[in-house]
Tab-separated table of C-alpha atoms in Angstrom:
chain	number	residue	atom	x	y	z
A	1	MET	CA	202.727	180.610	115.813
A	2	ALA	CA	203.100	179.955	119.869
A	3	LEU	CA	203.826	183.331	121.669
A	4	ILE	CA	207.248	183.606	123.893
A	5	TYR	CA	207.468	185.231	126.959
A	6	LYS	CA	209.155	187.243	129.696
A	7	VAL	CA	208.848	185.627	132.837
A	8	ASN	CA	208.307	188.241	135.994
A	9	LEU	CA	207.537	186.170	139.312
A	10	THR	CA	207.676	189.042	141.830
A	11	SER	CA	205.518	191.541	139.782
A	12	SER	CA	201.938	191.810	140.404
A	13	PRO	CA	199.355	192.681	137.394
A	14	THR	CA	199.160	196.719	136.802
A	15	PRO	CA	197.510	198.419	133.895
A	16	VAL	CA	198.834	199.815	130.648
A	17	GLN	CA	201.367	202.421	131.990
A	18	ASP	CA	201.711	205.608	129.714
A	19	ASN	CA	205.271	205.060	128.691
A	20	GLU	CA	203.677	201.251	127.092
A	21	ARG	CA	201.073	203.410	125.302
A	22	ALA	CA	200.503	203.425	121.345
A	23	GLY	CA	199.624	206.711	120.323
A	24	ILE	CA	198.450	204.929	116.890
A	25	LEU	CA	196.102	203.205	119.371
A	26	ASP	CA	194.591	205.743	121.253
A	27	VAL	CA	194.600	207.834	117.409
A	28	LEU	CA	192.047	205.072	116.298
A	29	ARG	CA	189.815	204.656	119.242
A	30	GLY	CA	189.315	208.727	119.474
A	31	PHE	CA	188.593	208.278	115.299
A	32	ALA	CA	186.063	204.981	116.309
A	33	LEU	CA	184.300	206.889	118.917
A	34	LEU	CA	183.697	210.252	116.797
A	35	GLY	CA	182.199	208.027	113.634
A	36	ILE	CA	179.858	205.557	116.161
A	37	LEU	CA	178.650	208.949	117.109
A	38	VAL	CA	177.974	210.119	113.989
A	39	ILE	CA	175.507	206.289	113.779
A	40	ASN	CA	174.018	206.528	117.076
A	41	ILE	CA	173.003	209.856	116.533
A	42	ILE	CA	170.272	208.093	114.741
A	43	GLY	CA	169.023	206.494	117.541
A	44	PHE	CA	169.800	209.176	120.099
A	45	SER	CA	167.701	211.704	117.968
A	46	GLY	CA	165.067	209.267	117.018
A	47	TYR	CA	165.116	209.969	113.484
A	48	GLY	CA	165.483	206.009	112.703
A	49	ASN	CA	162.488	205.028	114.867
A	50	LEU	CA	160.606	207.754	112.229
A	51	THR	CA	158.684	206.666	109.762
A	52	VAL	CA	158.923	207.795	105.851
A	53	ASP	CA	155.580	210.004	106.500
A	54	MET	CA	157.023	211.240	109.491
A	55	LYS	CA	160.498	211.725	108.415
A	56	GLN	CA	159.085	214.091	105.547
A	57	GLU	CA	157.234	216.080	107.874
A	58	ILE	CA	160.602	217.856	108.458
A	59	ALA	CA	161.920	221.129	106.920
A	60	THR	CA	164.938	219.213	105.624
A	61	TYR	CA	164.276	216.410	104.591
A	62	PRO	CA	164.794	216.955	101.086
A	63	ILE	CA	168.777	217.207	101.997
A	64	ASP	CA	168.065	214.834	104.762
A	65	LYS	CA	167.706	211.441	102.619
A	66	TYR	CA	171.002	212.345	100.611
A	67	LEU	CA	172.893	213.025	103.827
A	68	SER	CA	171.522	209.940	105.215
A	69	ALA	CA	173.206	207.716	102.543
A	70	LEU	CA	176.108	209.307	102.914
A	71	GLN	CA	176.000	207.855	106.458
A	72	ILE	CA	175.190	204.462	105.530
A	73	GLY	CA	177.560	204.683	102.799
A	74	LEU	CA	180.691	205.607	105.100
A	75	ALA	CA	180.040	205.334	108.668
A	76	GLU	CA	177.415	202.438	108.733
A	77	GLY	CA	178.842	199.199	110.850
A	78	LYS	CA	182.121	200.657	109.789
A	79	PHE	CA	183.524	202.320	113.033
A	80	TYR	CA	182.430	199.160	115.264
A	81	SER	CA	183.885	197.240	113.079
A	82	ILE	CA	186.948	199.308	114.143
A	83	PHE	CA	186.440	199.311	118.008
A	84	SER	CA	185.704	195.352	117.576
A	85	PHE	CA	189.639	195.121	115.628
A	86	LEU	CA	190.844	197.617	118.423
A	87	PHE	CA	189.246	195.602	121.194
A	88	GLY	CA	191.249	192.502	119.810
A	89	ILE	CA	194.421	194.075	119.619
A	90	GLY	CA	193.981	195.530	123.380
A	91	PHE	CA	193.222	191.516	124.485
A	92	SER	CA	196.934	190.960	122.805
A	93	ILE	CA	198.510	193.408	124.605
A	94	ILE	CA	196.997	192.763	127.969
A	95	LEU	CA	197.441	188.882	127.541
A	96	VAL	CA	200.933	189.394	126.812
A	97	ARG	CA	201.889	192.208	129.830
A	98	LEU	CA	199.826	189.552	132.369
A	99	LYS	CA	202.016	186.520	130.804
A	100	GLN	CA	205.097	188.570	131.794
A	101	LYS	CA	204.050	189.609	135.325
A	102	ARG	CA	202.605	185.687	135.152
A	103	HIS	CA	200.335	186.682	138.022
A	104	ASN	CA	196.682	184.764	137.367
A	105	ALA	CA	196.241	186.199	133.701
A	106	PHE	CA	193.229	184.422	132.519
A	107	LYS	CA	191.893	185.115	136.298
A	108	VAL	CA	192.452	189.274	136.052
A	109	PHE	CA	191.110	189.602	132.391
A	110	TYR	CA	187.963	187.619	133.057
A	111	ARG	CA	187.436	189.931	135.728
A	112	ARG	CA	188.462	193.032	133.814
A	113	LEU	CA	185.412	191.402	130.975
A	114	PHE	CA	183.068	191.004	133.511
A	115	TYR	CA	183.154	194.431	135.142
A	116	LEU	CA	183.027	195.912	131.743
A	117	LEU	CA	179.770	193.657	131.250
A	118	ILE	CA	178.412	195.164	134.707
A	119	ILE	CA	179.108	198.676	133.656
A	120	GLY	CA	176.837	197.692	129.581
A	121	LEU	CA	174.505	196.449	131.601
A	122	ILE	CA	174.145	199.618	133.863
A	123	HIS	CA	174.316	201.859	130.274
A	124	ILE	CA	171.860	199.656	128.998
A	125	TYR	CA	169.146	199.373	131.465
A	126	PHE	CA	169.224	202.819	133.218
A	127	LEU	CA	170.246	205.005	130.009
A	128	TRP	CA	170.487	203.584	126.509
A	129	GLU	CA	168.703	200.288	125.084
A	130	GLY	CA	172.021	200.849	122.399
A	131	ASP	CA	174.718	199.883	123.746
A	132	ILE	CA	177.386	197.861	122.244
A	133	LEU	CA	179.936	197.332	125.843
A	134	ILE	CA	177.493	193.890	127.080
A	135	LEU	CA	178.218	192.774	123.737
A	136	TYR	CA	181.534	193.236	123.892
A	137	ALA	CA	182.320	191.761	127.337
A	138	LEU	CA	180.399	188.316	126.646
A	139	LEU	CA	182.280	187.788	123.409
A	140	GLY	CA	185.648	188.666	124.860
A	141	MET	CA	184.907	186.087	126.552
A	142	LEU	CA	185.682	183.391	123.949
A	143	LEU	CA	189.437	185.359	123.314
A	144	PRO	CA	191.366	183.035	124.999
A	145	LEU	CA	189.801	179.935	123.057
A	146	PHE	CA	192.145	181.566	120.352
A	147	ILE	CA	195.721	181.817	121.837
A	148	ASN	CA	197.045	178.321	120.520
A	149	VAL	CA	195.819	179.066	116.835
A	150	SER	CA	198.412	179.719	114.159
A	151	ASN	CA	198.231	183.087	112.500
A	152	ARG	CA	196.951	181.024	109.311
A	153	TRP	CA	193.613	180.297	111.384
A	154	LEU	CA	193.058	183.203	112.427
A	155	LEU	CA	192.958	184.991	109.337
A	156	ILE	CA	190.828	181.958	108.176
A	157	PHE	CA	188.475	182.064	111.108
A	158	SER	CA	188.460	185.381	110.769
A	159	GLY	CA	187.355	185.920	107.278
A	160	LEU	CA	184.901	183.118	108.116
A	161	LEU	CA	182.815	184.695	110.846
A	162	ILE	CA	182.741	188.060	108.782
A	163	LEU	CA	181.363	186.681	105.424
A	164	SER	CA	179.004	183.910	107.606
A	165	PRO	CA	176.161	186.659	107.212
A	166	ILE	CA	175.787	185.554	103.588
A	167	LEU	CA	175.152	181.845	104.471
A	168	ILE	CA	173.061	183.044	107.544
A	169	ASP	CA	170.798	185.466	105.818
A	170	ALA	CA	170.730	182.872	103.264
A	171	ALA	CA	169.389	180.192	105.269
A	172	LYS	CA	167.062	182.110	107.234
A	173	MET	CA	165.208	182.459	103.651
A	174	VAL	CA	164.800	179.328	102.652
A	175	PHE	CA	164.305	178.434	105.804
A	176	ASP	CA	161.849	181.540	106.496
A	177	PHE	CA	162.917	181.460	110.190
A	178	ARG	CA	164.466	184.258	112.595
A	179	LEU	CA	167.050	184.164	114.846
A	180	GLY	CA	165.945	186.905	117.395
A	181	GLY	CA	162.063	186.576	117.026
A	182	TRP	CA	161.676	184.935	120.830
A	183	LEU	CA	163.898	187.523	122.169
A	184	GLU	CA	161.285	190.180	120.440
A	185	SER	CA	158.630	188.347	122.050
A	186	ILE	CA	159.983	188.984	125.706
A	187	ALA	CA	160.326	192.800	124.750
A	188	ILE	CA	156.804	192.937	123.673
A	189	SER	CA	155.000	191.747	126.737
A	190	ILE	CA	157.173	193.967	128.749
A	191	ASP	CA	155.951	196.933	126.352
A	192	LYS	CA	152.498	195.970	127.149
A	193	ARG	CA	152.885	195.611	130.743
A	194	THR	CA	154.604	199.197	131.054
A	195	GLY	CA	151.842	201.298	128.793
A	196	ILE	CA	154.275	201.479	125.256
A	197	PRO	CA	152.317	201.797	122.435
A	198	LEU	CA	153.019	198.722	120.247
A	199	ASP	CA	151.956	200.972	116.647
A	200	ASP	CA	153.389	203.656	114.803
A	201	GLY	CA	152.688	205.546	118.241
A	202	PHE	CA	155.481	204.143	120.157
A	203	ARG	CA	157.933	206.175	117.255
A	204	ARG	CA	156.320	209.172	118.667
A	205	TYR	CA	156.256	208.018	122.508
A	206	LEU	CA	160.165	208.887	123.741
A	207	TYR	CA	160.444	212.076	121.552
A	208	ARG	CA	157.238	213.552	120.393
A	209	ASP	CA	154.306	212.655	123.274
A	210	GLY	CA	156.700	211.492	126.586
A	211	SER	CA	156.078	213.544	129.393
A	212	GLY	CA	159.090	212.428	131.494
A	213	TRP	CA	161.098	210.166	133.255
A	214	GLN	CA	158.594	207.479	134.045
A	215	GLU	CA	157.633	207.121	129.810
A	216	TYR	CA	161.904	206.584	129.254
A	217	ARG	CA	162.205	204.367	132.369
A	218	ASN	CA	159.419	201.829	131.097
A	219	TRP	CA	161.015	202.450	127.542
A	220	GLN	CA	164.371	201.367	128.703
A	221	GLN	CA	162.625	197.993	130.812
A	222	SER	CA	162.689	196.696	127.465
A	223	GLY	CA	165.830	197.848	125.942
A	224	LEU	CA	167.870	194.452	126.200
A	225	PHE	CA	165.466	192.488	124.618
A	226	TYR	CA	164.609	194.750	121.684
A	227	ARG	CA	168.441	195.082	121.608
A	228	PHE	CA	169.552	191.585	121.699
A	229	THR	CA	166.942	190.689	119.013
A	230	GLY	CA	168.509	192.884	116.379
A	231	ILE	CA	172.075	191.869	117.480
A	232	LEU	CA	170.734	188.418	116.781
A	233	ASP	CA	168.882	189.245	113.448
A	234	SER	CA	171.343	191.398	112.257
A	235	ASN	CA	174.358	188.819	112.931
A	236	ARG	CA	176.578	190.902	114.707
A	237	ILE	CA	177.967	188.336	117.167
A	238	PRO	CA	179.682	186.483	114.096
A	239	LYS	CA	180.691	190.082	112.995
A	240	VAL	CA	181.947	191.783	115.790
A	241	LEU	CA	183.903	188.155	117.051
A	242	GLY	CA	185.680	188.310	113.307
A	243	MET	CA	187.470	191.353	114.124
A	244	PHE	CA	188.187	190.661	117.443
A	245	LEU	CA	189.997	188.074	115.734
A	246	LEU	CA	191.746	189.696	113.029
A	247	GLY	CA	192.499	192.483	115.914
A	248	TYR	CA	194.397	189.393	118.003
A	249	TYR	CA	196.171	189.202	114.710
A	250	VAL	CA	197.538	192.508	114.516
A	251	GLY	CA	198.065	192.763	118.305
A	252	ARG	CA	199.984	189.645	118.673
A	253	ASN	CA	202.246	190.209	115.620
A	254	LYS	CA	202.919	193.534	117.089
A	255	ILE	CA	202.309	195.237	113.865
A	256	TYR	CA	200.576	198.847	114.875
A	257	ALA	CA	203.898	198.491	116.874
A	258	ASN	CA	205.906	198.931	113.350
A	259	LEU	CA	204.134	200.782	111.626
A	260	HIS	CA	206.842	201.506	108.897
A	261	GLN	CA	207.251	197.908	108.044
A	262	TYR	CA	204.482	197.477	107.088
A	263	LYS	CA	204.125	200.552	104.950
A	264	ASN	CA	203.490	199.136	101.450
A	265	LEU	CA	200.861	195.978	102.884
A	266	PHE	CA	199.035	199.734	104.331
A	267	LYS	CA	199.208	200.619	100.791
A	268	LYS	CA	197.606	197.513	99.260
A	269	ILE	CA	194.962	197.372	101.876
A	270	LEU	CA	193.986	200.794	101.655
A	271	ILE	CA	193.870	200.852	97.886
A	272	TYR	CA	192.028	197.193	97.568
A	273	GLY	CA	189.607	198.484	100.842
A	274	LEU	CA	188.227	201.704	98.985
A	275	ILE	CA	188.498	199.084	95.528
A	276	ILE	CA	186.239	197.248	97.220
A	277	GLY	CA	184.425	198.670	99.760
A	278	ILE	CA	183.077	201.821	98.091
A	279	PRO	CA	180.871	199.972	95.138
A	280	ALA	CA	179.646	197.054	97.754
A	281	ASN	CA	179.152	200.127	99.821
A	282	VAL	CA	177.063	201.658	97.067
A	283	GLY	CA	175.146	198.874	97.187
A	284	MET	CA	174.461	198.463	100.817
A	285	VAL	CA	173.168	202.634	100.299
A	286	TYR	CA	170.659	201.504	97.714
A	287	SER	CA	169.520	198.218	100.470
A	288	ILE	CA	168.590	200.447	102.727
A	289	TRP	CA	167.643	203.247	101.479
A	290	GLY	CA	163.878	204.179	100.739
A	291	GLU	CA	160.893	201.889	100.115
A	292	ASN	CA	163.069	199.446	98.241
A	293	TRP	CA	162.256	196.511	100.130
A	294	SER	CA	162.188	192.853	99.213
A	295	PRO	CA	163.713	189.413	99.930
A	296	GLY	CA	165.988	189.818	97.065
A	297	VAL	CA	167.281	193.473	98.157
A	298	ASP	CA	167.412	192.409	101.907
A	299	MET	CA	170.115	190.128	100.533
A	300	LEU	CA	171.888	192.715	98.712
A	301	ASN	CA	172.113	194.053	101.839
A	302	THR	CA	173.588	191.834	103.119
A	303	VAL	CA	175.914	190.823	100.671
A	304	ALA	CA	177.595	194.212	100.355
A	305	TYR	CA	177.393	194.803	104.422
A	306	ALA	CA	179.706	191.560	104.216
A	307	LEU	CA	181.938	192.587	101.049
A	308	GLY	CA	182.048	196.567	101.865
A	309	VAL	CA	182.107	197.668	105.533
A	310	VAL	CA	185.094	195.552	106.454
A	311	PRO	CA	187.133	196.179	103.511
A	312	LEU	CA	185.772	200.323	103.845
A	313	ALA	CA	187.191	199.939	107.661
A	314	LEU	CA	190.548	198.634	106.999
A	315	ALA	CA	190.889	201.463	104.404
A	316	TYR	CA	190.322	204.370	107.198
A	317	VAL	CA	192.418	202.223	109.913
A	318	THR	CA	195.489	202.075	107.057
A	319	GLY	CA	195.309	205.321	105.304
A	320	LEU	CA	195.274	206.832	109.478
A	321	CYS	CA	198.554	204.830	110.275
A	322	LEU	CA	200.029	205.738	106.664
A	323	TYR	CA	199.177	209.328	107.849
A	324	TRP	CA	200.762	208.595	111.391
A	325	ILE	CA	204.246	207.743	110.111
A	326	LYS	CA	204.772	210.613	107.639
A	327	LYS	CA	206.350	213.891	108.573
A	328	ASN	CA	203.863	215.747	110.648
A	329	GLY	CA	201.564	213.302	110.519
A	330	GLN	CA	201.300	212.314	114.534
A	331	THR	CA	201.047	216.168	115.192
A	332	LYS	CA	198.000	216.349	113.037
A	333	LEU	CA	196.341	213.132	114.003
A	334	LEU	CA	197.476	213.106	117.985
A	335	ILE	CA	193.672	215.422	118.551
A	336	PHE	CA	192.053	211.990	118.467
A	337	ALA	CA	194.113	210.382	121.367
A	338	PRO	CA	192.988	212.059	123.970
A	339	VAL	CA	189.095	210.975	123.510
A	340	GLY	CA	190.433	207.623	122.612
A	341	ARG	CA	192.722	207.227	125.982
A	342	MET	CA	189.483	207.997	127.811
A	343	ALA	CA	187.366	205.901	125.255
A	344	LEU	CA	184.872	204.196	127.538
A	345	THR	CA	184.152	207.647	130.032
A	346	ASN	CA	183.636	209.030	126.004
A	347	TYR	CA	181.412	206.485	125.152
A	348	ILE	CA	179.023	206.852	128.204
A	349	MET	CA	178.949	210.720	128.128
A	350	GLN	CA	178.037	210.421	124.427
A	351	THR	CA	174.748	208.700	125.471
A	352	ILE	CA	174.320	210.753	128.345
A	353	LEU	CA	175.282	213.933	125.995
A	354	GLY	CA	172.027	212.694	123.935
A	355	ILE	CA	169.665	211.804	126.193
A	356	ILE	CA	170.167	215.400	127.656
A	357	ILE	CA	169.800	216.953	124.294
A	358	PHE	CA	167.423	214.608	122.416
A	359	TYR	CA	164.869	213.031	124.955
A	360	GLU	CA	161.541	214.441	126.742
A	361	VAL	CA	163.794	214.242	129.801
A	362	GLY	CA	166.193	216.761	128.696
A	363	LEU	CA	165.178	218.993	126.176
A	364	GLY	CA	163.147	217.001	123.675
A	365	TRP	CA	164.338	217.936	120.206
A	366	GLY	CA	164.377	213.836	118.808
A	367	GLY	CA	161.520	213.397	116.693
A	368	TYR	CA	161.603	217.212	115.277
A	369	ILE	CA	165.288	217.149	113.553
A	370	GLY	CA	166.677	215.388	110.476
A	371	PRO	CA	170.289	214.836	109.603
A	372	ALA	CA	170.871	218.792	108.402
A	373	LEU	CA	170.930	219.289	111.973
A	374	PHE	CA	171.323	216.656	113.853
A	375	LEU	CA	175.097	216.093	112.601
A	376	PRO	CA	175.846	219.476	113.449
A	377	PHE	CA	175.437	218.119	117.346
A	378	ALA	CA	177.159	215.111	116.732
A	379	PHE	CA	180.753	217.107	115.754
A	380	ILE	CA	180.034	220.252	118.081
A	381	ILE	CA	179.855	216.723	120.694
A	382	PHE	CA	183.163	215.402	120.115
A	383	ILE	CA	184.409	218.878	119.948
A	384	PHE	CA	183.356	219.199	123.256
A	385	GLN	CA	185.264	215.911	123.561
A	386	VAL	CA	188.221	216.048	122.865
A	387	ILE	CA	188.522	219.647	125.212
A	388	PHE	CA	187.334	218.107	127.462
A	389	SER	CA	189.139	214.815	127.178
A	390	ARG	CA	192.686	217.025	127.001
A	391	TYR	CA	192.216	219.025	129.681
A	392	TRP	CA	190.988	216.132	132.304
A	393	LEU	CA	194.322	214.574	131.487
A	394	LYS	CA	196.175	216.978	131.793
A	395	TYR	CA	195.432	216.642	135.637
A	396	PHE	CA	194.630	212.992	135.716
A	397	SER	CA	195.901	209.756	135.179
A	398	TYR	CA	192.749	207.537	134.343
A	399	GLY	CA	189.247	208.975	132.485
A	400	PRO	CA	187.006	208.657	135.924
A	401	ILE	CA	185.683	205.264	134.558
A	402	GLU	CA	188.314	203.993	133.222
A	403	TRP	CA	189.933	204.609	136.500
A	404	ILE	CA	187.052	202.971	138.287
A	405	TRP	CA	187.070	199.788	136.313
A	406	ARG	CA	190.759	199.728	136.752
A	407	GLN	CA	190.497	199.684	140.125
A	408	LEU	CA	187.822	196.815	140.275
A	409	THR	CA	189.852	194.696	137.646
A	410	TYR	CA	193.353	195.178	139.654
A	411	ARG	CA	191.552	195.451	142.968
A	412	LYS	CA	194.082	197.822	144.142
A	413	ARG	CA	194.055	201.730	144.477
A	414	PHE	CA	195.681	203.609	141.381
A	415	PRO	CA	196.314	207.318	142.185
A	416	ILE	CA	194.180	209.626	139.726
A	417	LEU	CA	195.760	212.705	139.834
A	418	LYS	CA	198.861	213.094	138.300
A	419	LYS	CA	200.613	215.126	141.251
A	420	GLU	CA	199.801	211.638	143.541
A	421	SER	CA	202.642	209.655	144.115
């Protein structure tokens, strides 16, 4: 499907203005950030790095194991999928606007992604190894390759990419290989050099026995390599790219801007997403929860993930879209919008607050508490972000990191104070 662009030869490229924003997209970004925090706090708290024996030492373990199952079933994978989907929509919006301005569209787009990559590298090296921005920036650079692909083939490519981990993991099992093993070897060599324990002692290193900033910096030196080991081994690349393409399809067809027109389609996606997604996620919980691991169970996880994560993520999205077009729906959902407008700032803020609360360089509560106690922290942090974002946007046009990113991207100064002209 060809795109037809309006041409304005005299305009220079500018970011999306307030009156051009689609409120539902900000709501979905804010909602996705809540879900991302609910999952990332497992890493911040150190709970994901503890052995079963260590988890059983925590007083709330009888409750924690069931809360962990709910986290996996309801949140694991769903919210980065939503965010990836929104990234694809955002690409379509930026592309159309830059084409309308007729001003080095791809040059500006790639510059935007280059600075996102820089922000991601700073994030992963100085703050937290669980960064997603680097992957988004690198994969985003592939999106212009799909601008002339038809709608039908966009959906086909998206579906094939999302389901491809089934074949990839089957090949791994048959031929006994790993995609990320070489990166893990680099990470281990760095850990040996910096003195990070390589046995179960590493699980206590940062959270229970670490003594300060130097230990934290030692840990972070290998973080990039461990992160991409996980990304390769979990087949995250085709999953994210598949959601990018699905989002690009939705964006270039302006589905997000005509929600009433697609009401019946949303209802079908919601119903089928729940029918397919819930049973598949039960299988995913079984495959991850407890000590069930075997090659067969590992393959069950791959299949359940492929069949369960995206349908349930799309059920969340369409459910919110249907609620948005109901009477008074927008009023209630707009609580998420300020957080979504400052998504990059709030994403980095979640990391900083997680470090302060859980790591030894801060309060040092990590490694001692389970989901029964750290999940409330996730909601407290998000409530703080809602309040902070609303207050900030009352006086400022952009979030602080968004403001810096935009100025670097467009190579011009944008007033941040709303009273500035």
